[in-house]
Amino acid sequence: MAKEPAGESGLPASLEMAWGLRERPGKGPRPTLTLARIVDAAVALAAGEGMDAVSMGRVAKELGVSTMSLYRYVTAKEELYILMADAGVGTPPDPSGGEGAGWRELLSEWAYAQRAVLMANTWILRIPITAAPVSPNQLAWMERGLAALAGTGLHEGEKLSTIILIGGLVRNEATMAADMIDAMMKSGVAPDVAMAQYLRTLRLMTGPDTHPSVTRLLDSDAFAGSGEPDFQFAFGLGRILDGLAELISSRSRPTP
Protein backbone atom coordinates (compact mmCIF):
# COMPACT_ATOMS: atom_id res chain seq x y z
CA MET A 1 0.00 0.00 0.00
CA ALA A 2 1.35 3.44 -0.92
CA LYS A 3 2.20 5.67 2.00
CA GLU A 4 0.22 8.83 2.58
CA PRO A 5 2.38 11.86 1.77
CA ALA A 6 3.91 13.53 4.79
CA GLY A 7 2.66 16.98 5.76
CA GLU A 8 4.74 20.08 6.37
CA SER A 9 6.26 18.43 9.44
CA GLY A 10 7.90 15.79 7.26
CA LEU A 11 6.37 13.11 9.48
CA PRO A 12 4.12 10.23 8.41
CA ALA A 13 0.42 10.72 9.09
CA SER A 14 0.52 8.35 12.09
CA LEU A 15 3.20 10.42 13.85
CA GLU A 16 1.40 13.65 13.02
CA MET A 17 -1.62 12.12 14.75
CA ALA A 18 0.55 11.27 17.76
CA TRP A 19 1.57 14.93 17.93
CA GLY A 20 -2.06 16.02 17.63
CA LEU A 21 -1.55 17.56 14.20
CA ARG A 22 -4.23 15.28 12.73
CA GLU A 23 -7.32 14.05 14.53
CA ARG A 24 -8.00 10.96 12.45
CA PRO A 25 -7.76 9.78 8.86
CA GLY A 26 -10.59 9.99 6.38
CA LYS A 27 -14.02 11.52 6.59
CA GLY A 28 -17.45 10.42 7.77
CA PRO A 29 -18.63 9.07 11.16
CA ARG A 30 -16.02 8.74 13.86
CA PRO A 31 -14.72 5.17 13.68
CA THR A 32 -14.40 2.88 16.70
CA LEU A 33 -10.82 2.06 15.70
CA THR A 34 -8.27 4.65 16.78
CA LEU A 35 -4.51 5.00 16.60
CA ALA A 36 -4.33 4.75 20.40
CA ARG A 37 -6.20 1.42 20.35
CA ILE A 38 -3.86 0.07 17.69
CA VAL A 39 -0.76 1.08 19.63
CA ASP A 40 -2.17 -0.25 22.92
CA ALA A 41 -2.92 -3.61 21.32
CA ALA A 42 0.56 -3.84 19.83
CA VAL A 43 2.19 -2.93 23.16
CA ALA A 44 0.12 -5.55 24.96
CA LEU A 45 1.28 -8.18 22.46
CA ALA A 46 4.91 -7.17 22.83
CA ALA A 47 4.71 -7.16 26.62
CA GLY A 48 2.99 -10.53 26.73
CA GLU A 49 4.63 -12.45 23.91
CA GLY A 50 7.63 -10.43 22.74
CA MET A 51 8.24 -8.31 19.68
CA ASP A 52 8.22 -11.34 17.39
CA ALA A 53 4.48 -11.61 18.01
CA VAL A 54 3.79 -8.11 16.71
CA SER A 55 2.61 -7.93 13.14
CA MET A 56 -0.08 -5.88 11.44
CA GLY A 57 -2.16 -9.03 10.96
CA ARG A 58 -1.86 -10.13 14.58
CA VAL A 59 -2.67 -6.66 15.92
CA ALA A 60 -5.71 -6.52 13.66
CA LYS A 61 -6.83 -9.92 14.94
CA GLU A 62 -6.50 -8.77 18.55
CA LEU A 63 -8.69 -5.76 17.73
CA GLY A 64 -11.23 -7.78 15.77
CA VAL A 65 -10.75 -5.77 12.57
CA SER A 66 -9.31 -6.40 9.13
CA THR A 67 -5.61 -5.89 8.57
CA MET A 68 -6.33 -3.37 5.81
CA SER A 69 -8.21 -1.15 8.26
CA LEU A 70 -4.99 -0.63 10.25
CA TYR A 71 -3.29 0.89 7.22
CA ARG A 72 -5.61 3.88 7.39
CA TYR A 73 -3.77 4.80 10.59
CA VAL A 74 -0.32 3.21 10.28
CA THR A 75 1.14 2.73 6.81
CA ALA A 76 4.06 0.49 7.81
CA LYS A 77 5.15 -1.76 10.65
CA GLU A 78 8.18 0.47 11.24
CA GLU A 79 5.84 3.37 12.04
CA LEU A 80 3.99 1.17 14.50
CA TYR A 81 7.29 0.29 16.18
CA ILE A 82 8.07 3.99 16.69
CA LEU A 83 4.66 4.61 18.22
CA MET A 84 4.98 1.54 20.44
CA ALA A 85 8.37 2.65 21.75
CA ASP A 86 6.99 6.12 22.39
CA ALA A 87 4.09 4.68 24.38
CA GLY A 88 6.43 2.35 26.25
CA VAL A 89 8.88 5.00 27.46
CA GLY A 90 6.12 7.41 28.49
CA THR A 91 6.96 10.87 29.74
CA PRO A 92 10.07 11.45 31.86
CA PRO A 93 9.47 11.95 35.59
CA ASP A 94 9.98 15.38 37.11
CA PRO A 95 13.36 15.87 38.80
CA SER A 96 13.15 15.08 42.51
CA GLY A 97 15.61 17.82 43.46
CA GLY A 98 13.61 20.64 41.93
CA GLU A 99 15.20 23.78 40.56
CA GLY A 100 18.11 23.65 42.99
CA ALA A 101 19.47 20.33 41.73
CA GLY A 102 22.84 20.35 40.00
CA TRP A 103 23.57 18.98 36.55
CA ARG A 104 25.13 15.77 37.91
CA GLU A 105 22.10 14.89 40.03
CA LEU A 106 19.74 15.74 37.19
CA LEU A 107 21.62 13.62 34.65
CA SER A 108 21.88 10.72 37.09
CA GLU A 109 18.14 10.76 37.72
CA TRP A 110 17.55 10.99 33.98
CA ALA A 111 19.75 7.98 33.30
CA TYR A 112 18.32 5.83 36.09
CA ALA A 113 14.76 6.71 35.06
CA GLN A 114 15.49 5.61 31.48
CA ARG A 115 17.04 2.39 32.72
CA ALA A 116 14.02 1.63 34.92
CA VAL A 117 11.66 2.13 31.98
CA LEU A 118 13.68 -0.17 29.72
CA MET A 119 14.02 -2.89 32.34
CA ALA A 120 10.28 -2.77 32.96
CA ASN A 121 9.57 -2.90 29.20
CA THR A 122 12.39 -4.97 27.76
CA TRP A 123 10.50 -5.44 24.50
CA ILE A 124 11.49 -1.84 23.64
CA LEU A 125 15.10 -3.03 23.45
CA ARG A 126 14.14 -5.38 20.60
CA ILE A 127 13.01 -2.49 18.41
CA PRO A 128 15.89 -1.46 16.15
CA ILE A 129 16.90 2.20 16.17
CA THR A 130 16.50 3.33 12.56
CA ALA A 131 16.19 7.11 12.92
CA ALA A 132 16.66 10.01 15.31
CA PRO A 133 13.81 10.48 17.86
CA VAL A 134 10.80 12.33 16.46
CA SER A 135 7.91 11.12 18.63
CA PRO A 136 6.43 13.17 21.51
CA ASN A 137 7.67 11.19 24.50
CA GLN A 138 11.08 10.48 23.01
CA LEU A 139 11.62 14.19 22.44
CA ALA A 140 10.41 14.92 25.97
CA TRP A 141 13.22 12.67 27.25
CA MET A 142 15.69 14.47 24.99
CA GLU A 143 14.49 17.83 26.29
CA ARG A 144 14.91 16.70 29.90
CA GLY A 145 18.43 15.44 29.27
CA LEU A 146 19.54 18.60 27.50
CA ALA A 147 17.91 20.80 30.14
CA ALA A 148 19.97 19.05 32.83
CA LEU A 149 23.08 20.53 31.24
CA ALA A 150 21.85 24.12 31.16
CA GLY A 151 24.34 26.48 32.72
CA THR A 152 27.27 24.07 32.46
CA GLY A 153 29.05 26.08 29.80
CA LEU A 154 28.97 23.17 27.35
CA HIS A 155 28.25 23.90 23.72
CA GLU A 156 24.92 22.60 22.38
CA GLY A 157 26.69 19.93 20.34
CA GLU A 158 28.52 18.78 23.46
CA LYS A 159 25.25 18.57 25.35
CA LEU A 160 23.79 16.41 22.60
CA SER A 161 26.87 14.18 22.55
CA THR A 162 26.62 13.81 26.33
CA ILE A 163 23.06 12.55 26.37
CA ILE A 164 23.79 10.24 23.42
CA LEU A 165 26.75 8.79 25.34
CA ILE A 166 24.77 8.27 28.53
CA GLY A 167 21.76 6.99 26.61
CA GLY A 168 24.03 4.45 24.93
CA LEU A 169 25.29 3.25 28.31
CA VAL A 170 21.71 2.91 29.55
CA ARG A 171 20.55 0.94 26.52
CA ASN A 172 23.62 -1.30 26.39
CA GLU A 173 23.48 -2.17 30.08
CA ALA A 174 19.73 -2.79 29.97
CA THR A 175 20.09 -4.96 26.86
CA MET A 176 22.82 -7.08 28.44
CA ALA A 177 20.75 -7.54 31.60
CA ALA A 178 17.63 -8.43 29.61
CA ASP A 179 19.57 -10.90 27.44
CA MET A 180 21.04 -12.65 30.47
CA ILE A 181 17.65 -12.84 32.17
CA ASP A 182 16.07 -14.29 29.03
CA ALA A 183 18.84 -16.86 28.67
CA MET A 184 18.52 -17.97 32.28
CA MET A 185 14.75 -18.23 32.04
CA LYS A 186 15.01 -20.37 28.91
CA SER A 187 17.64 -22.61 30.48
CA GLY A 188 15.69 -23.00 33.70
CA VAL A 189 18.89 -22.53 35.70
CA ALA A 190 18.87 -20.20 38.70
CA PRO A 191 21.17 -17.15 38.42
CA ASP A 192 23.43 -18.22 41.31
CA VAL A 193 23.79 -21.72 39.85
CA ALA A 194 24.59 -20.30 36.40
CA MET A 195 27.24 -17.99 37.87
CA ALA A 196 28.83 -20.80 39.87
CA GLN A 197 29.07 -22.92 36.73
CA TYR A 198 30.60 -20.02 34.82
CA LEU A 199 33.28 -19.54 37.46
CA ARG A 200 34.08 -23.26 37.46
CA THR A 201 34.46 -23.16 33.69
CA LEU A 202 36.77 -20.15 33.87
CA ARG A 203 38.98 -21.81 36.47
CA LEU A 204 39.23 -24.96 34.37
CA MET A 205 40.07 -23.11 31.16
CA THR A 206 42.48 -20.51 32.56
CA GLY A 207 45.50 -20.36 34.82
CA PRO A 208 48.20 -17.99 36.10
CA ASP A 209 50.57 -18.90 33.26
CA THR A 210 48.12 -18.42 30.38
CA HIS A 211 45.66 -15.89 31.79
CA PRO A 212 47.27 -14.14 34.76
CA SER A 213 44.84 -11.19 34.71
CA VAL A 214 41.78 -13.45 34.61
CA THR A 215 43.26 -15.52 37.42
CA ARG A 216 43.70 -12.42 39.60
CA LEU A 217 40.09 -11.53 38.84
CA LEU A 218 38.89 -14.97 39.89
CA ASP A 219 40.93 -14.84 43.07
CA SER A 220 39.36 -11.51 44.01
CA ASP A 221 35.83 -10.93 45.22
CA ALA A 222 34.80 -9.13 42.01
CA PHE A 223 32.22 -11.74 41.03
CA ALA A 224 30.73 -11.69 44.50
CA GLY A 225 29.56 -8.15 43.80
CA SER A 226 30.02 -4.98 45.76
CA GLY A 227 26.78 -5.26 47.72
CA GLU A 228 25.16 -2.79 45.34
CA PRO A 229 22.73 -4.40 42.86
CA ASP A 230 23.39 -1.76 40.20
CA PHE A 231 27.15 -1.58 40.72
CA GLN A 232 28.14 -2.04 37.07
CA PHE A 233 25.74 0.62 35.84
CA ALA A 234 26.58 3.01 38.68
CA PHE A 235 30.31 2.58 38.02
CA GLY A 236 30.00 3.28 34.29
CA LEU A 237 27.71 6.26 34.75
CA GLY A 238 29.93 7.65 37.49
CA ARG A 239 33.01 7.57 35.29
CA ILE A 240 31.19 9.37 32.47
CA LEU A 241 29.99 12.03 34.88
CA ASP A 242 33.49 12.38 36.37
CA GLY A 243 34.91 13.07 32.94
CA LEU A 244 32.11 15.50 32.19
CA ALA A 245 32.75 17.31 35.47
CA GLU A 246 36.38 17.81 34.49
CA LEU A 247 35.35 19.23 31.11
CA ILE A 248 32.83 21.59 32.70
CA SER A 249 35.38 22.68 35.29
CA SER A 250 37.99 23.36 32.63
CA ARG A 251 35.64 25.81 30.94
CA SER A 252 35.65 28.02 34.01
CA ARG A 253 39.43 28.03 34.51
CA PRO A 254 41.36 31.08 33.34
CA THR A 255 43.43 30.55 30.22
CA PRO A 256 47.20 30.53 31.04
mmCIF file of C-alpha atoms in Angstrom:
data_model
loop_
_atom_site.group_PDB
_atom_site.id
_atom_site.type_symbol
_atom_site.label_atom_id
_atom_site.label_comp_id
_atom_site.label_asym_id
_atom_site.label_seq_id
_atom_site.Cartn_x
_atom_site.Cartn_y
_atom_site.Cartn_z
ATOM 1 C CA MET A 1 0.000 0.000 0.000
ATOM 2 C CA ALA A 2 1.346 3.438 -0.917
ATOM 3 C CA LYS A 3 2.203 5.669 1.995
ATOM 4 C CA GLU A 4 0.216 8.830 2.583
ATOM 5 C CA PRO A 5 2.377 11.858 1.766
ATOM 6 C CA ALA A 6 3.910 13.529 4.790
ATOM 7 C CA GLY A 7 2.664 16.976 5.761
ATOM 8 C CA GLU A 8 4.743 20.081 6.373
ATOM 9 C CA SER A 9 6.261 18.429 9.442
ATOM 10 C CA GLY A 10 7.903 15.790 7.262
ATOM 11 C CA LEU A 11 6.375 13.111 9.479
ATOM 12 C CA PRO A 12 4.124 10.226 8.406
ATOM 13 C CA ALA A 13 0.418 10.719 9.092
ATOM 14 C CA SER A 14 0.519 8.352 12.090
ATOM 15 C CA LEU A 15 3.197 10.420 13.848
ATOM 16 C CA GLU A 16 1.399 13.652 13.021
ATOM 17 C CA MET A 17 -1.621 12.123 14.746
ATOM 18 C CA ALA A 18 0.546 11.268 17.759
ATOM 19 C CA TRP A 19 1.565 14.933 17.928
ATOM 20 C CA GLY A 20 -2.060 16.024 17.634
ATOM 21 C CA LEU A 21 -1.552 17.557 14.197
ATOM 22 C CA ARG A 22 -4.226 15.278 12.730
ATOM 23 C CA GLU A 23 -7.323 14.052 14.526
ATOM 24 C CA ARG A 24 -7.995 10.957 12.446
ATOM 25 C CA PRO A 25 -7.758 9.784 8.857
ATOM 26 C CA GLY A 26 -10.593 9.991 6.381
ATOM 27 C CA LYS A 27 -14.024 11.515 6.593
ATOM 28 C CA GLY A 28 -17.451 10.420 7.774
ATOM 29 C CA PRO A 29 -18.633 9.069 11.159
ATOM 30 C CA ARG A 30 -16.016 8.740 13.857
ATOM 31 C CA PRO A 31 -14.716 5.171 13.675
ATOM 32 C CA THR A 32 -14.401 2.876 16.701
ATOM 33 C CA LEU A 33 -10.819 2.060 15.696
ATOM 34 C CA THR A 34 -8.272 4.652 16.778
ATOM 35 C CA LEU A 35 -4.513 5.003 16.605
ATOM 36 C CA ALA A 36 -4.333 4.749 20.396
ATOM 37 C CA ARG A 37 -6.195 1.415 20.354
ATOM 38 C CA ILE A 38 -3.861 0.065 17.691
ATOM 39 C CA VAL A 39 -0.760 1.075 19.634
ATOM 40 C CA ASP A 40 -2.168 -0.246 22.922
ATOM 41 C CA ALA A 41 -2.922 -3.612 21.320
ATOM 42 C CA ALA A 42 0.558 -3.836 19.828
ATOM 43 C CA VAL A 43 2.187 -2.930 23.156
ATOM 44 C CA ALA A 44 0.118 -5.553 24.962
ATOM 45 C CA LEU A 45 1.276 -8.177 22.457
ATOM 46 C CA ALA A 46 4.914 -7.169 22.826
ATOM 47 C CA ALA A 47 4.712 -7.156 26.616
ATOM 48 C CA GLY A 48 2.988 -10.529 26.734
ATOM 49 C CA GLU A 49 4.627 -12.452 23.910
ATOM 50 C CA GLY A 50 7.626 -10.432 22.744
ATOM 51 C CA MET A 51 8.239 -8.306 19.677
ATOM 52 C CA ASP A 52 8.219 -11.344 17.388
ATOM 53 C CA ALA A 53 4.480 -11.613 18.008
ATOM 54 C CA VAL A 54 3.795 -8.112 16.711
ATOM 55 C CA SER A 55 2.606 -7.927 13.137
ATOM 56 C CA MET A 56 -0.077 -5.881 11.439
ATOM 57 C CA GLY A 57 -2.157 -9.031 10.961
ATOM 58 C CA ARG A 58 -1.863 -10.129 14.583
ATOM 59 C CA VAL A 59 -2.671 -6.656 15.919
ATOM 60 C CA ALA A 60 -5.714 -6.517 13.656
ATOM 61 C CA LYS A 61 -6.829 -9.918 14.940
ATOM 62 C CA GLU A 62 -6.505 -8.769 18.553
ATOM 63 C CA LEU A 63 -8.693 -5.756 17.731
ATOM 64 C CA GLY A 64 -11.230 -7.778 15.767
ATOM 65 C CA VAL A 65 -10.752 -5.768 12.570
ATOM 66 C CA SER A 66 -9.312 -6.401 9.133
ATOM 67 C CA THR A 67 -5.608 -5.891 8.571
ATOM 68 C CA MET A 68 -6.332 -3.366 5.808
ATOM 69 C CA SER A 69 -8.209 -1.148 8.260
ATOM 70 C CA LEU A 70 -4.991 -0.626 10.249
ATOM 71 C CA TYR A 71 -3.294 0.888 7.216
ATOM 72 C CA ARG A 72 -5.613 3.884 7.393
ATOM 73 C CA TYR A 73 -3.769 4.798 10.590
ATOM 74 C CA VAL A 74 -0.315 3.211 10.279
ATOM 75 C CA THR A 75 1.137 2.726 6.813
ATOM 76 C CA ALA A 76 4.056 0.487 7.809
ATOM 77 C CA LYS A 77 5.148 -1.764 10.649
ATOM 78 C CA GLU A 78 8.180 0.471 11.241
ATOM 79 C CA GLU A 79 5.843 3.366 12.043
ATOM 80 C CA LEU A 80 3.989 1.168 14.501
ATOM 81 C CA TYR A 81 7.286 0.292 16.183
ATOM 82 C CA ILE A 82 8.075 3.990 16.691
ATOM 83 C CA LEU A 83 4.660 4.611 18.217
ATOM 84 C CA MET A 84 4.977 1.538 20.440
ATOM 85 C CA ALA A 85 8.367 2.645 21.746
ATOM 86 C CA ASP A 86 6.992 6.123 22.394
ATOM 87 C CA ALA A 87 4.094 4.681 24.384
ATOM 88 C CA GLY A 88 6.434 2.352 26.250
ATOM 89 C CA VAL A 89 8.882 4.999 27.461
ATOM 90 C CA GLY A 90 6.123 7.411 28.490
ATOM 91 C CA THR A 91 6.962 10.872 29.738
ATOM 92 C CA PRO A 92 10.070 11.453 31.862
ATOM 93 C CA PRO A 93 9.469 11.955 35.593
ATOM 94 C CA ASP A 94 9.979 15.382 37.107
ATOM 95 C CA PRO A 95 13.363 15.873 38.804
ATOM 96 C CA SER A 96 13.147 15.077 42.514
ATOM 97 C CA GLY A 97 15.613 17.816 43.456
ATOM 98 C CA GLY A 98 13.606 20.639 41.934
ATOM 99 C CA GLU A 99 15.195 23.777 40.556
ATOM 100 C CA GLY A 100 18.107 23.653 42.993
ATOM 101 C CA ALA A 101 19.470 20.332 41.734
ATOM 102 C CA GLY A 102 22.838 20.348 39.996
ATOM 103 C CA TRP A 103 23.566 18.977 36.554
ATOM 104 C CA ARG A 104 25.127 15.770 37.911
ATOM 105 C CA GLU A 105 22.098 14.894 40.026
ATOM 106 C CA LEU A 106 19.738 15.737 37.192
ATOM 107 C CA LEU A 107 21.625 13.624 34.647
ATOM 108 C CA SER A 108 21.883 10.718 37.093
ATOM 109 C CA GLU A 109 18.141 10.759 37.719
ATOM 110 C CA TRP A 110 17.548 10.995 33.976
ATOM 111 C CA ALA A 111 19.751 7.981 33.303
ATOM 112 C CA TYR A 112 18.320 5.828 36.093
ATOM 113 C CA ALA A 113 14.765 6.710 35.055
ATOM 114 C CA GLN A 114 15.487 5.610 31.480
ATOM 115 C CA ARG A 115 17.035 2.386 32.720
ATOM 116 C CA ALA A 116 14.022 1.628 34.921
ATOM 117 C CA VAL A 117 11.664 2.129 31.981
ATOM 118 C CA LEU A 118 13.681 -0.172 29.717
ATOM 119 C CA MET A 119 14.024 -2.892 32.343
ATOM 120 C CA ALA A 120 10.278 -2.770 32.956
ATOM 121 C CA ASN A 121 9.572 -2.900 29.203
ATOM 122 C CA THR A 122 12.390 -4.975 27.764
ATOM 123 C CA TRP A 123 10.501 -5.437 24.497
ATOM 124 C CA ILE A 124 11.493 -1.842 23.637
ATOM 125 C CA LEU A 125 15.104 -3.032 23.448
ATOM 126 C CA ARG A 126 14.140 -5.382 20.595
ATOM 127 C CA ILE A 127 13.013 -2.490 18.409
ATOM 128 C CA PRO A 128 15.886 -1.461 16.146
ATOM 129 C CA ILE A 129 16.901 2.200 16.167
ATOM 130 C CA THR A 130 16.501 3.331 12.559
ATOM 131 C CA ALA A 131 16.189 7.107 12.925
ATOM 132 C CA ALA A 132 16.656 10.010 15.309
ATOM 133 C CA PRO A 133 13.814 10.484 17.860
ATOM 134 C CA VAL A 134 10.797 12.331 16.465
ATOM 135 C CA SER A 135 7.911 11.121 18.628
ATOM 136 C CA PRO A 136 6.425 13.167 21.510
ATOM 137 C CA ASN A 137 7.675 11.192 24.497
ATOM 138 C CA GLN A 138 11.082 10.477 23.008
ATOM 139 C CA LEU A 139 11.625 14.189 22.436
ATOM 140 C CA ALA A 140 10.409 14.918 25.975
ATOM 141 C CA TRP A 141 13.218 12.673 27.255
ATOM 142 C CA MET A 142 15.686 14.470 24.994
ATOM 143 C CA GLU A 143 14.491 17.831 26.294
ATOM 144 C CA ARG A 144 14.906 16.702 29.902
ATOM 145 C CA GLY A 145 18.435 15.441 29.270
ATOM 146 C CA LEU A 146 19.542 18.605 27.496
ATOM 147 C CA ALA A 147 17.915 20.804 30.143
ATOM 148 C CA ALA A 148 19.967 19.047 32.830
ATOM 149 C CA LEU A 149 23.084 20.535 31.242
ATOM 150 C CA ALA A 150 21.848 24.120 31.160
ATOM 151 C CA GLY A 151 24.338 26.485 32.716
ATOM 152 C CA THR A 152 27.269 24.074 32.464
ATOM 153 C CA GLY A 153 29.046 26.076 29.798
ATOM 154 C CA LEU A 154 28.965 23.168 27.354
ATOM 155 C CA HIS A 155 28.246 23.904 23.724
ATOM 156 C CA GLU A 156 24.925 22.601 22.378
ATOM 157 C CA GLY A 157 26.692 19.934 20.343
ATOM 158 C CA GLU A 158 28.522 18.775 23.460
ATOM 159 C CA LYS A 159 25.254 18.567 25.353
ATOM 160 C CA LEU A 160 23.793 16.407 22.595
ATOM 161 C CA SER A 161 26.871 14.176 22.551
ATOM 162 C CA THR A 162 26.616 13.814 26.331
ATOM 163 C CA ILE A 163 23.058 12.550 26.368
ATOM 164 C CA ILE A 164 23.793 10.243 23.420
ATOM 165 C CA LEU A 165 26.751 8.792 25.344
ATOM 166 C CA ILE A 166 24.765 8.274 28.528
ATOM 167 C CA GLY A 167 21.759 6.988 26.607
ATOM 168 C CA GLY A 168 24.026 4.447 24.929
ATOM 169 C CA LEU A 169 25.285 3.249 28.309
ATOM 170 C CA VAL A 170 21.707 2.910 29.550
ATOM 171 C CA ARG A 171 20.553 0.940 26.520
ATOM 172 C CA ASN A 172 23.623 -1.302 26.386
ATOM 173 C CA GLU A 173 23.480 -2.172 30.085
ATOM 174 C CA ALA A 174 19.728 -2.792 29.974
ATOM 175 C CA THR A 175 20.090 -4.963 26.865
ATOM 176 C CA MET A 176 22.824 -7.082 28.444
ATOM 177 C CA ALA A 177 20.748 -7.540 31.602
ATOM 178 C CA ALA A 178 17.633 -8.435 29.612
ATOM 179 C CA ASP A 179 19.571 -10.902 27.443
ATOM 180 C CA MET A 180 21.035 -12.651 30.474
ATOM 181 C CA ILE A 181 17.648 -12.844 32.175
ATOM 182 C CA ASP A 182 16.074 -14.289 29.027
ATOM 183 C CA ALA A 183 18.838 -16.861 28.670
ATOM 184 C CA MET A 184 18.523 -17.972 32.282
ATOM 185 C CA MET A 185 14.748 -18.234 32.045
ATOM 186 C CA LYS A 186 15.006 -20.366 28.905
ATOM 187 C CA SER A 187 17.635 -22.614 30.481
ATOM 188 C CA GLY A 188 15.689 -23.004 33.698
ATOM 189 C CA VAL A 189 18.891 -22.531 35.698
ATOM 190 C CA ALA A 190 18.870 -20.204 38.699
ATOM 191 C CA PRO A 191 21.173 -17.150 38.424
ATOM 192 C CA ASP A 192 23.432 -18.218 41.305
ATOM 193 C CA VAL A 193 23.788 -21.724 39.847
ATOM 194 C CA ALA A 194 24.594 -20.304 36.401
ATOM 195 C CA MET A 195 27.243 -17.986 37.868
ATOM 196 C CA ALA A 196 28.827 -20.799 39.872
ATOM 197 C CA GLN A 197 29.066 -22.917 36.727
ATOM 198 C CA TYR A 198 30.597 -20.018 34.818
ATOM 199 C CA LEU A 199 33.276 -19.541 37.462
ATOM 200 C CA ARG A 200 34.083 -23.262 37.461
ATOM 201 C CA THR A 201 34.460 -23.156 33.692
ATOM 202 C CA LEU A 202 36.771 -20.150 33.867
ATOM 203 C CA ARG A 203 38.979 -21.807 36.468
ATOM 204 C CA LEU A 204 39.226 -24.962 34.368
ATOM 205 C CA MET A 205 40.070 -23.107 31.157
ATOM 206 C CA THR A 206 42.482 -20.511 32.557
ATOM 207 C CA GLY A 207 45.501 -20.359 34.822
ATOM 208 C CA PRO A 208 48.205 -17.993 36.099
ATOM 209 C CA ASP A 209 50.570 -18.904 33.256
ATOM 210 C CA THR A 210 48.125 -18.415 30.378
ATOM 211 C CA HIS A 211 45.658 -15.888 31.789
ATOM 212 C CA PRO A 212 47.268 -14.139 34.765
ATOM 213 C CA SER A 213 44.841 -11.194 34.709
ATOM 214 C CA VAL A 214 41.776 -13.453 34.612
ATOM 215 C CA THR A 215 43.259 -15.519 37.420
ATOM 216 C CA ARG A 216 43.700 -12.422 39.602
ATOM 217 C CA LEU A 217 40.095 -11.525 38.839
ATOM 218 C CA LEU A 218 38.892 -14.973 39.888
ATOM 219 C CA ASP A 219 40.935 -14.841 43.074
ATOM 220 C CA SER A 220 39.364 -11.511 44.008
ATOM 221 C CA ASP A 221 35.826 -10.928 45.225
ATOM 222 C CA ALA A 222 34.797 -9.133 42.015
ATOM 223 C CA PHE A 223 32.221 -11.745 41.028
ATOM 224 C CA ALA A 224 30.730 -11.686 44.502
ATOM 225 C CA GLY A 225 29.557 -8.148 43.804
ATOM 226 C CA SER A 226 30.023 -4.976 45.763
ATOM 227 C CA GLY A 227 26.779 -5.263 47.715
ATOM 228 C CA GLU A 228 25.162 -2.787 45.343
ATOM 229 C CA PRO A 229 22.729 -4.405 42.862
ATOM 230 C CA ASP A 230 23.388 -1.762 40.196
ATOM 231 C CA PHE A 231 27.148 -1.576 40.717
ATOM 232 C CA GLN A 232 28.141 -2.039 37.066
ATOM 233 C CA PHE A 233 25.740 0.624 35.844
ATOM 234 C CA ALA A 234 26.582 3.015 38.678
ATOM 235 C CA PHE A 235 30.305 2.576 38.023
ATOM 236 C CA GLY A 236 30.003 3.282 34.291
ATOM 237 C CA LEU A 237 27.714 6.261 34.755
ATOM 238 C CA GLY A 238 29.929 7.653 37.494
ATOM 239 C CA ARG A 239 33.010 7.568 35.291
ATOM 240 C CA ILE A 240 31.194 9.365 32.467
ATOM 241 C CA LEU A 241 29.993 12.034 34.879
ATOM 242 C CA ASP A 242 33.487 12.377 36.369
ATOM 243 C CA GLY A 243 34.912 13.071 32.936
ATOM 244 C CA LEU A 244 32.110 15.500 32.188
ATOM 245 C CA ALA A 245 32.749 17.306 35.473
ATOM 246 C CA GLU A 246 36.384 17.813 34.489
ATOM 247 C CA LEU A 247 35.352 19.229 31.112
ATOM 248 C CA ILE A 248 32.835 21.586 32.701
ATOM 249 C CA SER A 249 35.378 22.683 35.293
ATOM 250 C CA SER A 250 37.990 23.357 32.628
ATOM 251 C CA ARG A 251 35.643 25.814 30.936
ATOM 252 C CA SER A 252 35.647 28.025 34.011
ATOM 253 C CA ARG A 253 39.429 28.028 34.511
ATOM 254 C CA PRO A 254 41.363 31.084 33.341
ATOM 255 C CA THR A 255 43.425 30.549 30.221
ATOM 256 C CA PRO A 256 47.198 30.528 31.040
#
